[in-house]
PDB file of C-alpha atoms in Angstrom:
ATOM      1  CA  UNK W   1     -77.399  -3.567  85.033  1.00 52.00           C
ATOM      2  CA  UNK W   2     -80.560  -3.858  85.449  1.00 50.00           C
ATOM      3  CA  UNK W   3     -82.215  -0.471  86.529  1.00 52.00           C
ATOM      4  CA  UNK W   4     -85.986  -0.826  85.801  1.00 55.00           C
ATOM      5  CA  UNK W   5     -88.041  -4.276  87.083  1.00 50.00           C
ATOM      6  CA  UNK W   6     -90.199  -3.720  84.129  1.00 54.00           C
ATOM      7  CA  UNK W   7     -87.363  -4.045  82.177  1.00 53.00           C
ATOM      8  CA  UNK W   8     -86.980  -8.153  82.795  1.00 51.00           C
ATOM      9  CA  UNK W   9     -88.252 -10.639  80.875  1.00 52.00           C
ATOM     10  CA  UNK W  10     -90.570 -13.230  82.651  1.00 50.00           C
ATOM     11  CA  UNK W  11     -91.792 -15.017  79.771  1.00 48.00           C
ATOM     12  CA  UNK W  12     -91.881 -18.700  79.763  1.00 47.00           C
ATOM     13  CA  UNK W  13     -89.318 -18.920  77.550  1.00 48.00           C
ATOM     14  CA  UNK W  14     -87.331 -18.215  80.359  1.00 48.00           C
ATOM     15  CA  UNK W  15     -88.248 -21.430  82.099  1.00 50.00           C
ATOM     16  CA  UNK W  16     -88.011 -23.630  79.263  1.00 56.00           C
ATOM     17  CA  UNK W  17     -85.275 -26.599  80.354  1.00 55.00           C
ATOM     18  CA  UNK W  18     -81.874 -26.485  78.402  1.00 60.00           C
ATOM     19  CA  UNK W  19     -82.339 -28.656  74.890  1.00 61.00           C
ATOM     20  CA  UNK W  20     -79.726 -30.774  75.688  1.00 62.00           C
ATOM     21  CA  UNK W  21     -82.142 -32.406  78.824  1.00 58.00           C
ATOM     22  CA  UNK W  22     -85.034 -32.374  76.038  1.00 58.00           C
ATOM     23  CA  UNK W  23     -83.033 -34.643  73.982  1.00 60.00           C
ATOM     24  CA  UNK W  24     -81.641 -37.005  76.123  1.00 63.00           C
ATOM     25  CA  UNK W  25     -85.463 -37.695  77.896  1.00 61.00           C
ATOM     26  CA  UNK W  26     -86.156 -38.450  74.027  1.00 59.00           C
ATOM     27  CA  UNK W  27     -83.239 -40.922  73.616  1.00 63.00           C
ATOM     28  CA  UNK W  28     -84.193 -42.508  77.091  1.00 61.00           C
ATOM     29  CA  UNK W  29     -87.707 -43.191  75.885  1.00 60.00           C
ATOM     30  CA  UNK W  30     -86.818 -45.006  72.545  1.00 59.00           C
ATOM     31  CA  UNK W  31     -84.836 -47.749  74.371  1.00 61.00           C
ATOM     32  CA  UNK W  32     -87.948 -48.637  76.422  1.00 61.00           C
ATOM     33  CA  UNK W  33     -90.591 -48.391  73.171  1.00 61.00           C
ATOM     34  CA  UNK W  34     -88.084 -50.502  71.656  1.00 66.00           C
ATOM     35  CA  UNK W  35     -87.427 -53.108  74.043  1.00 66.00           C
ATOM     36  CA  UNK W  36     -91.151 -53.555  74.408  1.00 67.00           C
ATOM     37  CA  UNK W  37     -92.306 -53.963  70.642  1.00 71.00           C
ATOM     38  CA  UNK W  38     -89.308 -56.530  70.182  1.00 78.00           C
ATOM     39  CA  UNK W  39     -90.926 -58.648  74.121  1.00 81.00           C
ATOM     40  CA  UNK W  40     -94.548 -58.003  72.597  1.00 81.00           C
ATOM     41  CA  UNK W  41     -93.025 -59.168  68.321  1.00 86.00           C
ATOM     42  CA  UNK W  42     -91.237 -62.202  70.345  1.00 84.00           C
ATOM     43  CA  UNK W  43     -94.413 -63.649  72.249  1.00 84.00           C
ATOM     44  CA  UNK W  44     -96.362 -63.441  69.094  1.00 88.00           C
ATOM     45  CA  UNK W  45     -94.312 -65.454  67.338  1.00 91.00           C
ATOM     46  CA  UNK W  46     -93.566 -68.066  69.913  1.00 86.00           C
ATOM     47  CA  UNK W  47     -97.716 -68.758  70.370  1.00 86.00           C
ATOM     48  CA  UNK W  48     -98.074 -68.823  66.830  1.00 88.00           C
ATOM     49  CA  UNK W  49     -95.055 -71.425  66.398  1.00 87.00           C
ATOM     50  CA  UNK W  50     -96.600 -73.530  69.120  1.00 85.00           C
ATOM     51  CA  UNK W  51    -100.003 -73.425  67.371  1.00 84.00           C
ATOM     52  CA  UNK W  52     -98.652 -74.359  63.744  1.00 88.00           C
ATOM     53  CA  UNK W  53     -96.687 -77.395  65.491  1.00 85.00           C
ATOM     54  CA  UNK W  54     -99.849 -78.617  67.679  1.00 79.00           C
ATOM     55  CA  UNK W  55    -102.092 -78.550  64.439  1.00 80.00           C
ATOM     56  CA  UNK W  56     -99.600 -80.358  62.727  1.00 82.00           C
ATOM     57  CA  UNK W  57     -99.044 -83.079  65.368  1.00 77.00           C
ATOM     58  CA  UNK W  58    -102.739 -83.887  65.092  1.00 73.00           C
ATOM     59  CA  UNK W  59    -102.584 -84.018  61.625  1.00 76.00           C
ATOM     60  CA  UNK W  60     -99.557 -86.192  60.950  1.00 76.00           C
ATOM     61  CA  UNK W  61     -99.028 -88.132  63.905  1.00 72.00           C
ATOM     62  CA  UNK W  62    -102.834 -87.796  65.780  1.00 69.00           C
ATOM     63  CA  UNK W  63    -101.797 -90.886  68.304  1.00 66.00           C
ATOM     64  CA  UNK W  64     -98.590 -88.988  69.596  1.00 69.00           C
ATOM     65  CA  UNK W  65    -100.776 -85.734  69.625  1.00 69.00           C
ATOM     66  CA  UNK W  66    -103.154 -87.758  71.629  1.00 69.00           C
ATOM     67  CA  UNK W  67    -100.700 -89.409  74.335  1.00 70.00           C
ATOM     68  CA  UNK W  68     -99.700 -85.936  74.972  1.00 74.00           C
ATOM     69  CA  UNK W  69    -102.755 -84.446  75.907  1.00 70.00           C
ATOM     70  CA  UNK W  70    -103.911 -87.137  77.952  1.00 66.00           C
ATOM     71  CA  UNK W  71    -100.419 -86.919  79.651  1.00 68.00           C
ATOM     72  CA  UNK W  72    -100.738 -82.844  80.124  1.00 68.00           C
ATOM     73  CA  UNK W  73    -104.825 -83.330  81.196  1.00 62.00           C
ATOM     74  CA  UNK W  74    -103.260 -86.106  83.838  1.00 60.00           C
ATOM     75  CA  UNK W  75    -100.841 -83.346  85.355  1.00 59.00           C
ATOM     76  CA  UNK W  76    -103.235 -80.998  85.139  1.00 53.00           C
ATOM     77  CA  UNK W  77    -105.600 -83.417  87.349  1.00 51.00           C
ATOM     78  CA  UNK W  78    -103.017 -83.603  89.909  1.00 52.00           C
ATOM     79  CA  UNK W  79    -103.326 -79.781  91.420  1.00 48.00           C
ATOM     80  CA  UNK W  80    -104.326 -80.458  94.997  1.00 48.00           C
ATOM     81  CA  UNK W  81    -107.806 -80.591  95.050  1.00 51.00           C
ATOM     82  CA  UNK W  82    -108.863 -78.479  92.658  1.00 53.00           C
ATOM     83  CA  UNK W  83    -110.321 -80.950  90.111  1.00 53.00           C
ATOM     84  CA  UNK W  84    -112.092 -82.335  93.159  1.00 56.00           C
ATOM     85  CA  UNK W  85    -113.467 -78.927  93.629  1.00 60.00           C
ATOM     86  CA  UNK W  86    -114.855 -78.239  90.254  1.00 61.00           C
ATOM     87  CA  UNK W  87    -115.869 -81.796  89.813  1.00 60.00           C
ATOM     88  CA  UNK W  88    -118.412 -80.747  92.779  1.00 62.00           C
ATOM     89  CA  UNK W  89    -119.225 -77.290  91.462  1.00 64.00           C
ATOM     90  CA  UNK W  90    -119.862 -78.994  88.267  1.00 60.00           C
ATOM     91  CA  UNK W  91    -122.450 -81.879  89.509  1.00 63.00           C
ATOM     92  CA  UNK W  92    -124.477 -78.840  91.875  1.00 62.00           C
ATOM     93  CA  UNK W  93    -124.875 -76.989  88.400  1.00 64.00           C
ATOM     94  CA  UNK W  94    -125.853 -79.898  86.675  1.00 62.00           C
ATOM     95  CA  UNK W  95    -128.336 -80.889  89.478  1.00 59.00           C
ATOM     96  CA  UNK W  96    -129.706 -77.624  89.574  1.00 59.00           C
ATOM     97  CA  UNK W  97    -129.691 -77.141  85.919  1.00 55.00           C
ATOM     98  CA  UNK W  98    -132.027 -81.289  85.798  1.00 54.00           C
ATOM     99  CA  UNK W  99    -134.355 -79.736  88.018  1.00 49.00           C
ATOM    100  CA  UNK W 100    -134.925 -76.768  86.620  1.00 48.00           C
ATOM    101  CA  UNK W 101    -135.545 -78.841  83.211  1.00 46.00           C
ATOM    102  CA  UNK W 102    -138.192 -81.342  85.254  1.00 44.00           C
ATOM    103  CA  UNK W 103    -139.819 -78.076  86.838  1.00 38.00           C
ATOM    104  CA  UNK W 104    -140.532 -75.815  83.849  1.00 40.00           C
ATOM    105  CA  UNK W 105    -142.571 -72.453  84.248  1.00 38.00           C
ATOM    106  CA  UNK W 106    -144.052 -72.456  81.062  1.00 36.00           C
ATOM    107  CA  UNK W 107    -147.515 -73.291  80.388  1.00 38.00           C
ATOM    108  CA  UNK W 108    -148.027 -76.534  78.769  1.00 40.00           C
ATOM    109  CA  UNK W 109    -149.643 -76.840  75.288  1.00 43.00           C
ATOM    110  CA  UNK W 110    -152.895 -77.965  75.759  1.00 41.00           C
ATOM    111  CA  UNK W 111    -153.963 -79.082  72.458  1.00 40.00           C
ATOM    112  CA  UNK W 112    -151.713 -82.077  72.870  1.00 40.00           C
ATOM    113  CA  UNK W 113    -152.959 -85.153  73.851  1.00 39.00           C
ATOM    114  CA  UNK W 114    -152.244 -86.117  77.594  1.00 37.00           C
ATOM    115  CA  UNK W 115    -149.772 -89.191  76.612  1.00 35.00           C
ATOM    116  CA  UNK W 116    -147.204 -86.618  74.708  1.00 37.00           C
ATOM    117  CA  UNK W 117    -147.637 -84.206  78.029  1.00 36.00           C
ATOM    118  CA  UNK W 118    -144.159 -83.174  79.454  1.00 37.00           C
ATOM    119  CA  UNK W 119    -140.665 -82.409  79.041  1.00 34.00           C
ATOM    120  CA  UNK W 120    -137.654 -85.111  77.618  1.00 38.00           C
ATOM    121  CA  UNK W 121    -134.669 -84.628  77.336  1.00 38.00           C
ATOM    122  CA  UNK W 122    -132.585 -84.845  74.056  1.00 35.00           C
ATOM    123  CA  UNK W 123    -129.114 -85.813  74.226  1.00 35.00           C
ATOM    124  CA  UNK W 124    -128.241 -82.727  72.001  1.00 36.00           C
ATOM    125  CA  UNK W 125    -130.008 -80.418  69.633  1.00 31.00           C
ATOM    126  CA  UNK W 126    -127.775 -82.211  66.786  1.00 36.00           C
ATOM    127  CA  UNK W 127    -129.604 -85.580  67.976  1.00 37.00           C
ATOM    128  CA  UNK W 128    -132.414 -87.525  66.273  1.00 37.00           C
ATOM    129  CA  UNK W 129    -134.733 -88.154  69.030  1.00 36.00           C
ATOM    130  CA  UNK W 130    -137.558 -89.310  66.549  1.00 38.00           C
ATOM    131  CA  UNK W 131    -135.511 -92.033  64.952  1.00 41.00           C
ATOM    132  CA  UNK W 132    -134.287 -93.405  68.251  1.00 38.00           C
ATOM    133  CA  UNK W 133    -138.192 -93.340  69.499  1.00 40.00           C
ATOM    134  CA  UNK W 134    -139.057 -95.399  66.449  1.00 38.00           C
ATOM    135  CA  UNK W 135    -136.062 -97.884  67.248  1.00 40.00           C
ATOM    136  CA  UNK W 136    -136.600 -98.051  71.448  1.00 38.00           C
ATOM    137  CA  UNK W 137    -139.849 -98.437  72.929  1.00 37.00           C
ATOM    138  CA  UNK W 138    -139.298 -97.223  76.805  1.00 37.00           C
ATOM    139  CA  UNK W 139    -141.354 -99.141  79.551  1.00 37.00           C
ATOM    140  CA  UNK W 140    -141.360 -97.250  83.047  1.00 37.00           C
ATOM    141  CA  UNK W 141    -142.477 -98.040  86.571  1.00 35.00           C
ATOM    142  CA  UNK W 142    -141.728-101.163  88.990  1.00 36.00           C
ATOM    143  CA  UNK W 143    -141.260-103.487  86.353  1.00 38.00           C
ATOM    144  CA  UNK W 144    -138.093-101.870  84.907  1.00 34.00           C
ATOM    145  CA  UNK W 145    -136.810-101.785  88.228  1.00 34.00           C
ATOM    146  CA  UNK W 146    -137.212-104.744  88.927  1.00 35.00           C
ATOM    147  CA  UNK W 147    -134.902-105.553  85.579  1.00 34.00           C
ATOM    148  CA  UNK W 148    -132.148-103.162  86.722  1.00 32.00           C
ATOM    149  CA  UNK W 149    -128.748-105.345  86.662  1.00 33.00           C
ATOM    150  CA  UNK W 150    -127.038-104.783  89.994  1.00 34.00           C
ATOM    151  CA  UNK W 151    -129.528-104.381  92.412  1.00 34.00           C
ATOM    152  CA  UNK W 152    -133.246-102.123  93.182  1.00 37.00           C
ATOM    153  CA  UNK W 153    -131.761 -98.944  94.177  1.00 39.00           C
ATOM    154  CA  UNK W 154    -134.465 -96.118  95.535  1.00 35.00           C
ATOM    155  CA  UNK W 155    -135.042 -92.919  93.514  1.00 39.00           C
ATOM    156  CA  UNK W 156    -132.490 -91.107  96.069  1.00 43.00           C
ATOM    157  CA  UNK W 157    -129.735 -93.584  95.119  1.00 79.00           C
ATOM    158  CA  UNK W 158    -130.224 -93.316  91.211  1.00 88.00           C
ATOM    159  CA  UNK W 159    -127.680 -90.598  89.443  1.00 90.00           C
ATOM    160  CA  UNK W 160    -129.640 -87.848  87.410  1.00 90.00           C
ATOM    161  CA  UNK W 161    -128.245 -88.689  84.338  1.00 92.00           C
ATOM    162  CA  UNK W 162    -129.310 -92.514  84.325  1.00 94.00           C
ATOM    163  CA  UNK W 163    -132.803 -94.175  83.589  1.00 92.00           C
ATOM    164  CA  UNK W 164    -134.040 -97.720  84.897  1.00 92.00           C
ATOM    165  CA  UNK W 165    -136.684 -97.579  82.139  1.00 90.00           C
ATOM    166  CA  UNK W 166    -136.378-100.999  80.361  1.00 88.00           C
ATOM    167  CA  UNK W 167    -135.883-100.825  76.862  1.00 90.00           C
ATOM    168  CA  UNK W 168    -136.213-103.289  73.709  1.00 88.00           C
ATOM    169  CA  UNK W 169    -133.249-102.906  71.537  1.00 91.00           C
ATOM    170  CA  UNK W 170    -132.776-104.883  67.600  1.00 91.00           C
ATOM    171  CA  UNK W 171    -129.733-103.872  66.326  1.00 93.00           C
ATOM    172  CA  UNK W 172    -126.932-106.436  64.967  1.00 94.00           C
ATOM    173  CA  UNK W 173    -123.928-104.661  66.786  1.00 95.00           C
ATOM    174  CA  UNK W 174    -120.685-105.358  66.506  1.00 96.00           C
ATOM    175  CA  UNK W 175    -118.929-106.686  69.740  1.00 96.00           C
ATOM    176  CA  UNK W 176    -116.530-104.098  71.538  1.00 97.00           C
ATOM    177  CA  UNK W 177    -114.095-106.988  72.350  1.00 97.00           C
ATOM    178  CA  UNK W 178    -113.432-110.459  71.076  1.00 95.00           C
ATOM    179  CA  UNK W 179    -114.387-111.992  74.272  1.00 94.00           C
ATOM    180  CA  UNK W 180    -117.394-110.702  75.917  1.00 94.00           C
ATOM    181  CA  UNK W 181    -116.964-111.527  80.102  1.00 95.00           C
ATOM    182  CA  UNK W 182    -118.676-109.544  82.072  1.00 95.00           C
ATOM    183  CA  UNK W 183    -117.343-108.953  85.868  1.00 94.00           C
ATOM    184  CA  UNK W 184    -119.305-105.748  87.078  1.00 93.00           C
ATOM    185  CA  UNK W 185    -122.817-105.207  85.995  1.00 94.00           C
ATOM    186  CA  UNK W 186    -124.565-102.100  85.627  1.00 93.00           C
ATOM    187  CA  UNK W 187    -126.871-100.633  88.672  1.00 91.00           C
ATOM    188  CA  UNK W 188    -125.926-100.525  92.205  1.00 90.00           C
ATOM    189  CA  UNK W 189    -123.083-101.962  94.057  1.00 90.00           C
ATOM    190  CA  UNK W 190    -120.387-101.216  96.556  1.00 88.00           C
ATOM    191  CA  UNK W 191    -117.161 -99.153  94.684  1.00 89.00           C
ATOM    192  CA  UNK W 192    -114.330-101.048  94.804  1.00 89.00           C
ATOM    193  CA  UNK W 193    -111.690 -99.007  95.562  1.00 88.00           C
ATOM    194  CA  UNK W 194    -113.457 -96.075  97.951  1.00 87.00           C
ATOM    195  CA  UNK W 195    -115.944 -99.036  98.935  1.00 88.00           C
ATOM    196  CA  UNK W 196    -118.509 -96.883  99.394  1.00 89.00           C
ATOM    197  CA  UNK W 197    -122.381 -96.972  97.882  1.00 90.00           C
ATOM    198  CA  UNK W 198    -122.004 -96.521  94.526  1.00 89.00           C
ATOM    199  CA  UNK W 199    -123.879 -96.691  91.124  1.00 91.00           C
ATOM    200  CA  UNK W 200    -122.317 -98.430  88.368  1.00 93.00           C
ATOM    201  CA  UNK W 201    -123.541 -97.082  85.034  1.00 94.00           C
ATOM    202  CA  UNK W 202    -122.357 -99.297  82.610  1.00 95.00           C
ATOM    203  CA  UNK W 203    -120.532-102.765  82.548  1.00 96.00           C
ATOM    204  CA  UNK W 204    -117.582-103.967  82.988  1.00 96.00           C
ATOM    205  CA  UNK W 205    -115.866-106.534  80.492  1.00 97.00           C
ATOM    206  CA  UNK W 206    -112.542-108.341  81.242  1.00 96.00           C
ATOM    207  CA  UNK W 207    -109.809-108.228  79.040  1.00 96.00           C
ATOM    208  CA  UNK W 208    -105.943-107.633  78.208  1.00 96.00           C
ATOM    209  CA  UNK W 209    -103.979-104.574  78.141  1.00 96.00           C
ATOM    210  CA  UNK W 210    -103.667-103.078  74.804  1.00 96.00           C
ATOM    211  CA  UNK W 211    -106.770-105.474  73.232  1.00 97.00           C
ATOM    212  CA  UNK W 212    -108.452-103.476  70.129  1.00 97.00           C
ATOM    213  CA  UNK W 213    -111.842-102.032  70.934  1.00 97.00           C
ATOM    214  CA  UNK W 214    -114.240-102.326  68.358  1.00 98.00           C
ATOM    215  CA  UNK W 215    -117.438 -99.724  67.695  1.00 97.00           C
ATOM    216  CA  UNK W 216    -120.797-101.390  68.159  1.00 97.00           C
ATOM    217  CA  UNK W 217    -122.676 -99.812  66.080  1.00 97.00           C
ATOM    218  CA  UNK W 218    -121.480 -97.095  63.163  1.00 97.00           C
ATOM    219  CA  UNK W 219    -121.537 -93.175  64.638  1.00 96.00           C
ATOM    220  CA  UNK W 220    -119.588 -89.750  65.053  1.00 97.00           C
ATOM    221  CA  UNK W 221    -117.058 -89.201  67.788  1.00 97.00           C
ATOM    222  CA  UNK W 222    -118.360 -86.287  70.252  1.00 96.00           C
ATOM    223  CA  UNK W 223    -115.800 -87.195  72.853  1.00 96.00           C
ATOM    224  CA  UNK W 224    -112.496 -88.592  72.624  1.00 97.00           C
ATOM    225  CA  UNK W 225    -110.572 -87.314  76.143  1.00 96.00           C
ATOM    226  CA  UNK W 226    -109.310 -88.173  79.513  1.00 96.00           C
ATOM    227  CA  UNK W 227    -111.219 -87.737  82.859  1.00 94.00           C
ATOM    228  CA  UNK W 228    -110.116 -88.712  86.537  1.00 91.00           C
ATOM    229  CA  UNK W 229    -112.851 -91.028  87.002  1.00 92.00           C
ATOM    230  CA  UNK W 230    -113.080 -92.741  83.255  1.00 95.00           C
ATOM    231  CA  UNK W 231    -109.531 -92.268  82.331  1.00 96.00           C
ATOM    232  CA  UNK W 232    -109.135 -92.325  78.716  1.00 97.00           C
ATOM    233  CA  UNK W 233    -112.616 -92.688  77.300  1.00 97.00           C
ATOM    234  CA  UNK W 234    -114.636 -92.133  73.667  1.00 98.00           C
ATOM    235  CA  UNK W 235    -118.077 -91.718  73.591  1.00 97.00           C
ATOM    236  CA  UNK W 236    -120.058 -92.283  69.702  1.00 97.00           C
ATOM    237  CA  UNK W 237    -123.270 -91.091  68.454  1.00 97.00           C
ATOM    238  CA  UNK W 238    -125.268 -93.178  66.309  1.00 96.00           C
ATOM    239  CA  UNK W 239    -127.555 -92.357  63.425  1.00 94.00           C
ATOM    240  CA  UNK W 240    -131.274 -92.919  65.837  1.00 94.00           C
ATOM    241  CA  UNK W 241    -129.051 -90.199  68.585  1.00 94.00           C
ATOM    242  CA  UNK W 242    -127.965 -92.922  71.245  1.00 96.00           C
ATOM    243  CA  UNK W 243    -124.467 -93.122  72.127  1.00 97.00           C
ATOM    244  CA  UNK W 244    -122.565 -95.984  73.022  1.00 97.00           C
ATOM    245  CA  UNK W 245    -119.682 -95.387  75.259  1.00 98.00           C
ATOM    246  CA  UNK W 246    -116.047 -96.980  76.099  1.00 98.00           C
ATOM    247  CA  UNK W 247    -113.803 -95.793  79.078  1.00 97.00           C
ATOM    248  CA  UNK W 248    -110.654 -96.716  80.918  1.00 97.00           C
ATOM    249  CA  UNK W 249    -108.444 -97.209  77.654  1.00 97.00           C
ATOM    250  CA  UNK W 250    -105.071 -97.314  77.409  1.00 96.00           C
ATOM    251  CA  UNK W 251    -105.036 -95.198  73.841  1.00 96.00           C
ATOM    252  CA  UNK W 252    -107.335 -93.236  71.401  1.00 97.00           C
ATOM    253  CA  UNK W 253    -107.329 -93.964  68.219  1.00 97.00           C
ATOM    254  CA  UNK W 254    -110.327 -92.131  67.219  1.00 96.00           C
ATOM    255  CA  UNK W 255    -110.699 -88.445  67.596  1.00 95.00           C
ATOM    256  CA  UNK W 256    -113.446 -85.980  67.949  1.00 95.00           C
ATOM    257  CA  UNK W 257    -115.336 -85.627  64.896  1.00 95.00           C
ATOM    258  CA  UNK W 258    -114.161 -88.602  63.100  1.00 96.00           C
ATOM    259  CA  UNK W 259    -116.930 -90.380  61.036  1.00 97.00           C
ATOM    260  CA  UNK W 260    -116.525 -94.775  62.395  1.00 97.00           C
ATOM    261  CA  UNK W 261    -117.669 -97.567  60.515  1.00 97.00           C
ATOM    262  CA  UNK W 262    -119.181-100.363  62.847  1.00 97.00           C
ATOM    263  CA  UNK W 263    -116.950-102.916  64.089  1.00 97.00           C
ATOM    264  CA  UNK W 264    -113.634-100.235  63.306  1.00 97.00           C
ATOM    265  CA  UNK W 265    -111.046-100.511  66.246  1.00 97.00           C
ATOM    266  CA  UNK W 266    -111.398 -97.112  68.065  1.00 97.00           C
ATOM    267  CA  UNK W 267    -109.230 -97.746  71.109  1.00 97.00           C
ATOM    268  CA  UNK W 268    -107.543-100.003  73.015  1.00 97.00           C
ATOM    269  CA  UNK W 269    -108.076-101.656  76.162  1.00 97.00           C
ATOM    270  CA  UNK W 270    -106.575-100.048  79.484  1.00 97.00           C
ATOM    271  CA  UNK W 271    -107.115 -99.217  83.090  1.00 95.00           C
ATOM    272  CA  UNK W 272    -106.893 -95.113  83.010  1.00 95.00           C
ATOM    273  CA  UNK W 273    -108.875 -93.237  85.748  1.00 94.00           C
ATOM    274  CA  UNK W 274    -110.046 -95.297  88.683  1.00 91.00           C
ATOM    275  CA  UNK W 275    -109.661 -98.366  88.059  1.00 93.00           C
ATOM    276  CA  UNK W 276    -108.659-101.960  89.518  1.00 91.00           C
ATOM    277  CA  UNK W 277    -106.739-103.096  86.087  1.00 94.00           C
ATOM    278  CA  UNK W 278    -106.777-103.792  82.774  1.00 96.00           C
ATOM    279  CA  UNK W 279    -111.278-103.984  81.685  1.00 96.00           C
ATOM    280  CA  UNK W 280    -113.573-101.997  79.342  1.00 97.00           C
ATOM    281  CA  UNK W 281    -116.677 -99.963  80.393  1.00 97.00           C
ATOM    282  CA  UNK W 282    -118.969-100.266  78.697  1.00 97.00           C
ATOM    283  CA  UNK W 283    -121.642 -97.982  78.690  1.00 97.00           C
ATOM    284  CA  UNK W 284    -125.152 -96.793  76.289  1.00 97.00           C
ATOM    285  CA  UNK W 285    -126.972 -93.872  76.257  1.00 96.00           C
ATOM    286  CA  UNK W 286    -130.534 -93.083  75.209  1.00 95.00           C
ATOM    287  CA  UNK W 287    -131.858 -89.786  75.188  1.00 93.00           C
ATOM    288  CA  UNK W 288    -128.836 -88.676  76.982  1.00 94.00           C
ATOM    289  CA  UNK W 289    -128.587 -90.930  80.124  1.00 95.00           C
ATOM    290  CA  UNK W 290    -127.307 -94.264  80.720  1.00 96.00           C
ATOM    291  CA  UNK W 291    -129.374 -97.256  80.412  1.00 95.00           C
ATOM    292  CA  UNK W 292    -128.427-100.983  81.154  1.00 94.00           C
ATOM    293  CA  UNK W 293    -126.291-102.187  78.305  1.00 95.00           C
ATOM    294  CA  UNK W 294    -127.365-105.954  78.698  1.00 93.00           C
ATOM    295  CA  UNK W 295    -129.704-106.081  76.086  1.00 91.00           C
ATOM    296  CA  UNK W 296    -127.363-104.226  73.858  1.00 95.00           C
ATOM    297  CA  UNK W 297    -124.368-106.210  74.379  1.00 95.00           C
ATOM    298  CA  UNK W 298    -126.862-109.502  73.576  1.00 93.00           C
ATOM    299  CA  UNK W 299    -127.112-108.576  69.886  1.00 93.00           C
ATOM    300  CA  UNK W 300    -123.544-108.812  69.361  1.00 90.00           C
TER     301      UNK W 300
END
């Protein structure tokens, strides 16, 4: 018995909890560590299987690999609106971002003459604008207008990414399709399918499903994809930095990056996107914006 209070011991060690408790809180924990590492070893393993078997798709069999992702970016366009919605968000940038370029703030070099005064824009910094200037004279005012395919639309009407300057163009192309029968021409016109105002920036040729598509001129792929509007298209970059362009196909053949010999079949003919059936776009591009292909498509 107890007969002092000084006599008991209040140390801590008094309040310690029993070992036995200790060591089964330890065992408890290691189940959970465990069964995390082995969920977090699992998921790493699985993305980097997936990634070894894409890369090797596109290596080995790069048409498969290329029917799937226009098949996935098709579902993916189908989400209820929201491609609509960034489709919008995407043209207010890029009319924002245009103005911004044709309103600079900085002060203009004055020590160059007033004929080289101003701002133009480059398709990318990779492109050879000074070639392509040596290649293309550009004419501007009512008289290019006035040679617009498809109409005399006003300044409102005309997209920011396409130029009614006339052009002279000498190149021997190659002709995108055997037959060359044109049934929509490039400038403005009523859509066909939402038959609403609309401008047409390129031009339409008829032919089969599944015809080859041949590369006018020799170039680089910087686009091989699939959009809602131009449905399977490629886009090619030449050696003076214009860009010839072919939408609606069926299948790629030619992938981003690929060096193309002129006259190689890059695609063939389809009716992806919006479309009425079975056509190529065609469309050219000089210093980043669509011109009128006619004179092109003469020199085939």
């Amino acid at each position: 018995m107890i007969k002092n209070w000084n006599e008991l011991d209040l140390s801590e060690e008094l309040y310690e909890p029993p070992k036995e408790a200790q060591d089964n809180e330890l065992e408890e924990q290691k189940p959970r560590e465990s069964g995390f590492f082995s969920t977090l070893t699992f998921q790493v393993i699985l993305c980097l299987v997936i990634a070894i078997i894409l890369v090797l798709m596109n290596t080995f069999f790069p048409s498969q690999y290329h029917d799937i992702d226009s098949e996935l970016k098709k579902q993916i366009q189908q989400d209820g609106g929201f491609s609509e919605d960034m489709a919008r968000w995407k043209g207010q940038f890029d009319s924002w971002l245009n103005k911004e370029k044709d309103t600079p703030t900085v002060v203009p070099d004055t020590s160059q003459p007033a004929s080289e005064a101003g701002t133009e824009e480059s398709i990318t910094a990779e492109s050879t604008a000074g070639d392509a200037g040596e290649k293309i004279s550009q004419q501007s005012g009512e008289e290019a207008a006035e040679k617009a395919a498809g109409g005399e639309p006003n300044g409102s009407d005309v997209p920011e990414n396409v130029s009614l300057e006339a052009f002279s163009f000498d190149q021997k192309i190659a002709a995108p399709l055997t037959s060359l029968t044109v049934t929509s021409e490039f400038g403005a016109r009523t859509h066909p399918i939402t038959k609403e105002a609309d401008f047409h920036k390129g031009t339409d040729l008829a032919a089969e499903e599944g015809d080859d598509i041949y590369a006018v001129l020799s170039g680089t792929v910087v686009e091989s994809e699939f959009s809602e509007g131009y449905g399977n298209h490629i886009r090619l970059r030449h050696q003076d930095g214009t860009e010839s362009f072919y939408a609606h196909c069926s299948k790629l053949l030619a992938k981003e990056g690929d060096q193309i010999k002129q006259g190689e079949v890059i695609a063939k003919v389809g009716s992806t996107g919006t479309s009425t059936g079975p056509h190529l776009h065609f469309g050219y591009l000089i210093h980043g914006k669509f011109v009128d292909p006619t004179a092109v498509l003469e020199h085939a």
